[in-house]
PDB file of C-alpha atoms in Angstrom:
ATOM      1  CA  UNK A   1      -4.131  -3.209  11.603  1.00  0.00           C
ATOM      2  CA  UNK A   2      -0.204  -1.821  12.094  1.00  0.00           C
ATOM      3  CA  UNK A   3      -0.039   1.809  11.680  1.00  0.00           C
ATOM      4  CA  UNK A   4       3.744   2.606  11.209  1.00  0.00           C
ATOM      5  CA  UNK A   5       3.836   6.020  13.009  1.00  0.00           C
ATOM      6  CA  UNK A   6       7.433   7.097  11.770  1.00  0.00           C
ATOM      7  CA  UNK A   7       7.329   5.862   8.143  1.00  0.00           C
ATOM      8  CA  UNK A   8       6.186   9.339   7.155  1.00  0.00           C
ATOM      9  CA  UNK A   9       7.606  11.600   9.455  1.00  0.00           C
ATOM     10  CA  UNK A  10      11.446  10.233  10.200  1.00  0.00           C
ATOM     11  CA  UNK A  11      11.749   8.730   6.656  1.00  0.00           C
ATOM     12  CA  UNK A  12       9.465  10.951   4.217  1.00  0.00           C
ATOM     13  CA  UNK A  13       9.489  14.083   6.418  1.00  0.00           C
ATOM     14  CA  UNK A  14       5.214  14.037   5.359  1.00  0.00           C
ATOM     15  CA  UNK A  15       2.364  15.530   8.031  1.00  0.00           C
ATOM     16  CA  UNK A  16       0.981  12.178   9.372  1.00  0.00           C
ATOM     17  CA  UNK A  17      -2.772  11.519   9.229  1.00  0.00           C
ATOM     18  CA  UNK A  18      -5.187   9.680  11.071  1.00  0.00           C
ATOM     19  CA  UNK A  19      -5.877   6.255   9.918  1.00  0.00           C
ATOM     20  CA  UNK A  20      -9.856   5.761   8.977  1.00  0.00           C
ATOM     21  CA  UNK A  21     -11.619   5.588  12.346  1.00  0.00           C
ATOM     22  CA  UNK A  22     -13.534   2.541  11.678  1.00  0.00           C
ATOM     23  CA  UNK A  23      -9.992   0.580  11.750  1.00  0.00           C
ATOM     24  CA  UNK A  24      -8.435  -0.644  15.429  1.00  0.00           C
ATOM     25  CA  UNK A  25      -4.326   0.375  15.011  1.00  0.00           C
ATOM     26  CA  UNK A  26      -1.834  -0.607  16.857  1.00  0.00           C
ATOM     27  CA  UNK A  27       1.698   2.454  16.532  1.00  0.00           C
ATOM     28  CA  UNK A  28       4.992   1.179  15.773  1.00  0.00           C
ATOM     29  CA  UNK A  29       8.482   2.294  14.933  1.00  0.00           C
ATOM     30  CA  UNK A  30      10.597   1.512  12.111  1.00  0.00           C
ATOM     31  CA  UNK A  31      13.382  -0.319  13.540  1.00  0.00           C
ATOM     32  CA  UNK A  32      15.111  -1.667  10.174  1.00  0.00           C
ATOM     33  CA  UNK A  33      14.617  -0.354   6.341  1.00  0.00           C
ATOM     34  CA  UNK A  34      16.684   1.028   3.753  1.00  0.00           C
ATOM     35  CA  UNK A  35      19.553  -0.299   1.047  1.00  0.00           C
ATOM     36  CA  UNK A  36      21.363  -2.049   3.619  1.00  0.00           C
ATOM     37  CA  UNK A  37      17.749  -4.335   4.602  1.00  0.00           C
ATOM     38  CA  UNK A  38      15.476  -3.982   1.516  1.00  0.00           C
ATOM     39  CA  UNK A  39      13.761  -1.519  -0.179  1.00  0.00           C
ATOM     40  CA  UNK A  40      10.865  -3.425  -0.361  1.00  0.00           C
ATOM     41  CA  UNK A  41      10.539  -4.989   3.260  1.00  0.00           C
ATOM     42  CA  UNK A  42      10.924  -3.236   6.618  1.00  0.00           C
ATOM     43  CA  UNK A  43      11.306  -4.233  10.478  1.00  0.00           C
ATOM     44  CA  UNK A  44       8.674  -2.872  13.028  1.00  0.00           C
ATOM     45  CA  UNK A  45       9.063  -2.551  16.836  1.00  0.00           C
ATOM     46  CA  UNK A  46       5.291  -4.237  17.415  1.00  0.00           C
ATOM     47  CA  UNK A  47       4.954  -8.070  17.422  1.00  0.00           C
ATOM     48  CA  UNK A  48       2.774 -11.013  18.837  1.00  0.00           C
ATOM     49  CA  UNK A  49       3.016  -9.628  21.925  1.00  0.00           C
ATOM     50  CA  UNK A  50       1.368  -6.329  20.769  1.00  0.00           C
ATOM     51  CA  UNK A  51      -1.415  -8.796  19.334  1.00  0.00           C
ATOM     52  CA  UNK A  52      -0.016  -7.982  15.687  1.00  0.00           C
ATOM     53  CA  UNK A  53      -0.843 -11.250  13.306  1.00  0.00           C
ATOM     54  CA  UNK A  54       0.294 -11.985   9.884  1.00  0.00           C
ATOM     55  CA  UNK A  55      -1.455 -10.562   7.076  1.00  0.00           C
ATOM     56  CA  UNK A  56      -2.956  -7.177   8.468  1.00  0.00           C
ATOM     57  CA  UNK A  57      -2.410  -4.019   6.165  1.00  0.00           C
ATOM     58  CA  UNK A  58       0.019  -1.565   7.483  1.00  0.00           C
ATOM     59  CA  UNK A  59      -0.536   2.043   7.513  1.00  0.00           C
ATOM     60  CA  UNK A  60       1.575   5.232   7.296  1.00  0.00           C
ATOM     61  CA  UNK A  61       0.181   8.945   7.441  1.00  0.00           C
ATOM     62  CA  UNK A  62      -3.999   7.112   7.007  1.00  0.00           C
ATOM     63  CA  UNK A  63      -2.891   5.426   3.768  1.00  0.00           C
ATOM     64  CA  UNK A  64      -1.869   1.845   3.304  1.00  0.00           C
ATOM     65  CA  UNK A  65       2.048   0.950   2.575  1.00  0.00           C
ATOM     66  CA  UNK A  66       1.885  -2.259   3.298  1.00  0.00           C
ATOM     67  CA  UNK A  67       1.175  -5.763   5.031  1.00  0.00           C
ATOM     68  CA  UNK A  68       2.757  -7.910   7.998  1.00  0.00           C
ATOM     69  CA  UNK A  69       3.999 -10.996   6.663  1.00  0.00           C
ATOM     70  CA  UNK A  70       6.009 -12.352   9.812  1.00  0.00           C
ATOM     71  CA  UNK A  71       5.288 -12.123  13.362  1.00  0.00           C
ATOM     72  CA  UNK A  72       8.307 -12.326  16.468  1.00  0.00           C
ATOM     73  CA  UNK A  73       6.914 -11.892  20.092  1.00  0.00           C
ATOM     74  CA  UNK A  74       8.589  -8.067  19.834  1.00  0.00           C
ATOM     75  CA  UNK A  75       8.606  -7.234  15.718  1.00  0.00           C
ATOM     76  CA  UNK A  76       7.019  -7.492  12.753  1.00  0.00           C
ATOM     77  CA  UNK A  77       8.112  -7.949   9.420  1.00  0.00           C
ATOM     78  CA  UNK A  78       6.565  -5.439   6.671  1.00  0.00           C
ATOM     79  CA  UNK A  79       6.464  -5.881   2.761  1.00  0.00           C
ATOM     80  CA  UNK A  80       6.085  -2.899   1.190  1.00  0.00           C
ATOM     81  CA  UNK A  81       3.283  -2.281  -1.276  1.00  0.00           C
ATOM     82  CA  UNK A  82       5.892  -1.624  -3.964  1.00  0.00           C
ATOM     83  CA  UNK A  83       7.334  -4.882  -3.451  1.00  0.00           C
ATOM     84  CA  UNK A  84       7.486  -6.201  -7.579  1.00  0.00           C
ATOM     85  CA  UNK A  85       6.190  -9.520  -5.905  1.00  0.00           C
ATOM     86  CA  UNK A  86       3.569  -7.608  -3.757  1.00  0.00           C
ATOM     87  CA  UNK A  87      -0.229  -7.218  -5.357  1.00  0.00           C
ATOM     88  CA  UNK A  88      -2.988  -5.206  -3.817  1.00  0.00           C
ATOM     89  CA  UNK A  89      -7.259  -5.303  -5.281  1.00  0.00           C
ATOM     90  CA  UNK A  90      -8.145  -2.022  -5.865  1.00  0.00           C
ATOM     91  CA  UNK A  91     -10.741   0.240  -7.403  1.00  0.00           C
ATOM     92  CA  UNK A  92     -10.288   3.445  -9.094  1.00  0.00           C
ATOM     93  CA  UNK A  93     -13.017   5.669  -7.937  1.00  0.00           C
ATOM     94  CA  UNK A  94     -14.467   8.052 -10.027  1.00  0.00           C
ATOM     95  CA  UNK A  95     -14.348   5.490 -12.901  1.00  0.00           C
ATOM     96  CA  UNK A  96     -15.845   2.979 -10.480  1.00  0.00           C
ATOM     97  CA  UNK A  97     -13.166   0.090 -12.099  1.00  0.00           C
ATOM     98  CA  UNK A  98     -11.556  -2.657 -10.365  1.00  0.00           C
ATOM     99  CA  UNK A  99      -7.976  -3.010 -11.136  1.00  0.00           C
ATOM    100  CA  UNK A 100      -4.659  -4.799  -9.274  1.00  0.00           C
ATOM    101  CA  UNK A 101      -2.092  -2.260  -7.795  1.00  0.00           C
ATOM    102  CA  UNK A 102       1.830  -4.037  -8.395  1.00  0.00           C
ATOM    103  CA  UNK A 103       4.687  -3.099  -6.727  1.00  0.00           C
ATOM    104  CA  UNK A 104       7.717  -2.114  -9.079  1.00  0.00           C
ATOM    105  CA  UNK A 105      10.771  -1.091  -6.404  1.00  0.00           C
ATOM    106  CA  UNK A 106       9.852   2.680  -6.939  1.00  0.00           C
ATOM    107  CA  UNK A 107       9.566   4.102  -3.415  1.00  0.00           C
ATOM    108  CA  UNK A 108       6.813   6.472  -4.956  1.00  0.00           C
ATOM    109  CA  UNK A 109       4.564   4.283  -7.203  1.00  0.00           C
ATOM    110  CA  UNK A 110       2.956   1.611  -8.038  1.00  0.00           C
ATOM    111  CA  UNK A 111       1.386   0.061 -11.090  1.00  0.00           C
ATOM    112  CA  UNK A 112      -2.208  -0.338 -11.560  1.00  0.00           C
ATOM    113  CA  UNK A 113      -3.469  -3.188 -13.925  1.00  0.00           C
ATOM    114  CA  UNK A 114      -7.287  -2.634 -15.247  1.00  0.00           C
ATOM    115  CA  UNK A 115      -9.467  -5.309 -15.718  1.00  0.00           C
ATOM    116  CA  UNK A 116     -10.636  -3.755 -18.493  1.00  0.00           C
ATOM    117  CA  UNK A 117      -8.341  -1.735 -20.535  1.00  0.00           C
ATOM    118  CA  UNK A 118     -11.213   0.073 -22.429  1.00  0.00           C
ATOM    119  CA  UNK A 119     -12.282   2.244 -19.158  1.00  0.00           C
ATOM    120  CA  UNK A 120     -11.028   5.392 -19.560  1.00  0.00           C
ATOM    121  CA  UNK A 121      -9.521   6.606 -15.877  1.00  0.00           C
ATOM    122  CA  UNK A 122      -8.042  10.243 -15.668  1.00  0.00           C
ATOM    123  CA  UNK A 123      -5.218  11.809 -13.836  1.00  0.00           C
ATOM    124  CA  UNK A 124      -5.556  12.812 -10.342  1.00  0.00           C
ATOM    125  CA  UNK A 125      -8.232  10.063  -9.645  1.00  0.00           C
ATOM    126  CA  UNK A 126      -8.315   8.164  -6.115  1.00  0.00           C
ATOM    127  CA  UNK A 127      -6.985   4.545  -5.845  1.00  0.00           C
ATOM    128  CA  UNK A 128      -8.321   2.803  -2.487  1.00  0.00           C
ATOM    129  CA  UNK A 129      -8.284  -1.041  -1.479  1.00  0.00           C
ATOM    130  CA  UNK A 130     -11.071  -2.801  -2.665  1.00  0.00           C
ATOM    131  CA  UNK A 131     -11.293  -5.268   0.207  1.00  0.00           C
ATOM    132  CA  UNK A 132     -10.238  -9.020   1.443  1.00  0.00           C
ATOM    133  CA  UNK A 133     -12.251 -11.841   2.540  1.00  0.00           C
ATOM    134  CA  UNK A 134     -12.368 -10.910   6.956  1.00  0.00           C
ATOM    135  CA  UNK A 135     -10.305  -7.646   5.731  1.00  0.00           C
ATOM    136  CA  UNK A 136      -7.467  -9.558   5.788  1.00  0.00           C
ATOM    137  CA  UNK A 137      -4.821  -8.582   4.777  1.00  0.00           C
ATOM    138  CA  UNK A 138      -6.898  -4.961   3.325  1.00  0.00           C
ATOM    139  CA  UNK A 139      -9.766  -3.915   4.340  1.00  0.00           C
ATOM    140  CA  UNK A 140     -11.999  -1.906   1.606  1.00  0.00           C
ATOM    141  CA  UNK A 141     -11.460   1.957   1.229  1.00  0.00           C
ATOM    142  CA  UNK A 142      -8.321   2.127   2.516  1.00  0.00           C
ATOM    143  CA  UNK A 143      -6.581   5.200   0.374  1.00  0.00           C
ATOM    144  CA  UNK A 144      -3.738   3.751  -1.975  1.00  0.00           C
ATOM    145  CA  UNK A 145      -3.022   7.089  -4.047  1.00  0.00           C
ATOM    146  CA  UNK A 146      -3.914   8.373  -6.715  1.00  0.00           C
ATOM    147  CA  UNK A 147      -3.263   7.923 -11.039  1.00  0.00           C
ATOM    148  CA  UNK A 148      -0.470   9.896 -12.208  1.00  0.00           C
ATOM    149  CA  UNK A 149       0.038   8.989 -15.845  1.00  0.00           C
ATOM    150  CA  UNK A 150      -0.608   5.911 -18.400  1.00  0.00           C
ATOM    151  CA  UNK A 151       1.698   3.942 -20.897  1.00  0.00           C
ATOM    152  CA  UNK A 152      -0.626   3.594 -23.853  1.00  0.00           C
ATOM    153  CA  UNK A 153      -3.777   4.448 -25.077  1.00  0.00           C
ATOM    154  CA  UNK A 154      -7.161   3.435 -23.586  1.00  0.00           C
ATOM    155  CA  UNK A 155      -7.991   0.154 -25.392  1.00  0.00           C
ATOM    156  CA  UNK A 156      -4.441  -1.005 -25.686  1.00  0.00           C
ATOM    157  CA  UNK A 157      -3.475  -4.436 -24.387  1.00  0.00           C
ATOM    158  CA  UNK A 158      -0.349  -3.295 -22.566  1.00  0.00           C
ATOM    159  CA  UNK A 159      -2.286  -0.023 -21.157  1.00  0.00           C
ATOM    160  CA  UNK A 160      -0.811   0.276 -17.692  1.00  0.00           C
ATOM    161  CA  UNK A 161      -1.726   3.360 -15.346  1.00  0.00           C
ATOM    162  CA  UNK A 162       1.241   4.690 -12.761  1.00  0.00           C
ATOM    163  CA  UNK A 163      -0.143   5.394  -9.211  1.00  0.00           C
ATOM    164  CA  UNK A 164       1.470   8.044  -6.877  1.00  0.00           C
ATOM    165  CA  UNK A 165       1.355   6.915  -3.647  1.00  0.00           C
ATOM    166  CA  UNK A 166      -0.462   8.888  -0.771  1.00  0.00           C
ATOM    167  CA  UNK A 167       3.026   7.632   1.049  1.00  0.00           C
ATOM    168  CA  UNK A 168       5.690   7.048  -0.051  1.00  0.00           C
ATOM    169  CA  UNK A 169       8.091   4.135   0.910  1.00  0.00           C
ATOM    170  CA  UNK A 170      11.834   4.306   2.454  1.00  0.00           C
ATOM    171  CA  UNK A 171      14.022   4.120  -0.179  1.00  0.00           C
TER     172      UNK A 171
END
């Protein structure tokens, strides 16, 4: 796994965390983000020659942001988890419910589709990755963030939950 070192400090001015300790992470720097690149994609200084490969999740601060989708010998290119065309498998945990986490430009949030819109999932509760075939590109657990509000009512065919992010994306 990538674990972006300076997304959270230089960019969201956050307290960085450890990533889980069962991962192996290889630190890089942010080399290219930001209006003038994309808001949803960013440039790392770790590559091929770092042993970086295509479709590992990317880290910031011991929460996912994101996964490698090109490899150079000497960079990486990153899409953002809040890419609109980006989709992650999570699970909500305290309501134990699988759900898809989209990517909607906001720097802060994502949305989170439920597989079953009767489930009734609260504020404040923990989104983490639900896992990938070879944990590739997410392995399971990995924190996402957490629910922060809901367009419609429980039930409702257009329910969709917002997610705060744990990190937060350049913007």
């Amino acid at each position: 796994q990538l674990r972006v070192d300076q997304l959270e400090e230089e960019l969201q001015g956050g307290a960085g965390k450890a990533p889980p300790p069962q991962l192996t992470t290889t630190p890089a720097r942010v080399v290219a983000s930001g209006p003038a690149y994309s808001r949803t994609m960013l440039t790392v200084a770790a590559g091929r020659d770092d042993g970086i490969r295509a479709d590992t999740a990317v880290l910031a601060g011991g929460a996912l942001v994101g996964r490698v989708v090109d490899v150079a010998a000497t960079t990486s290119t990153v899409q953002l988890i809040t890419d609109p065309n980006s989709s992650v498998a999570v699970r909500v945990q305290a309501a134990r419910e699988t759900a898809v986490a989209v990517g909607t430009g906001d720097p802060r949030t994502v949305e989170l589709q439920l597989f079953d819109p009767l489930v009734a999932v609260e504020s404040g509760e923990r989104v983490v990755t639900l896992g990938s075939p070879a944990d590739l590109p997410f392995p399971s657990g990995l924190v996402l963030g957490s629910v922060d509000s809901a367009r419609a009512a429980v039930g409702s065919l257009d329910r969709v939950l917002r997610v705060r992010l744990a990190v937060g994306t350049p913007a």
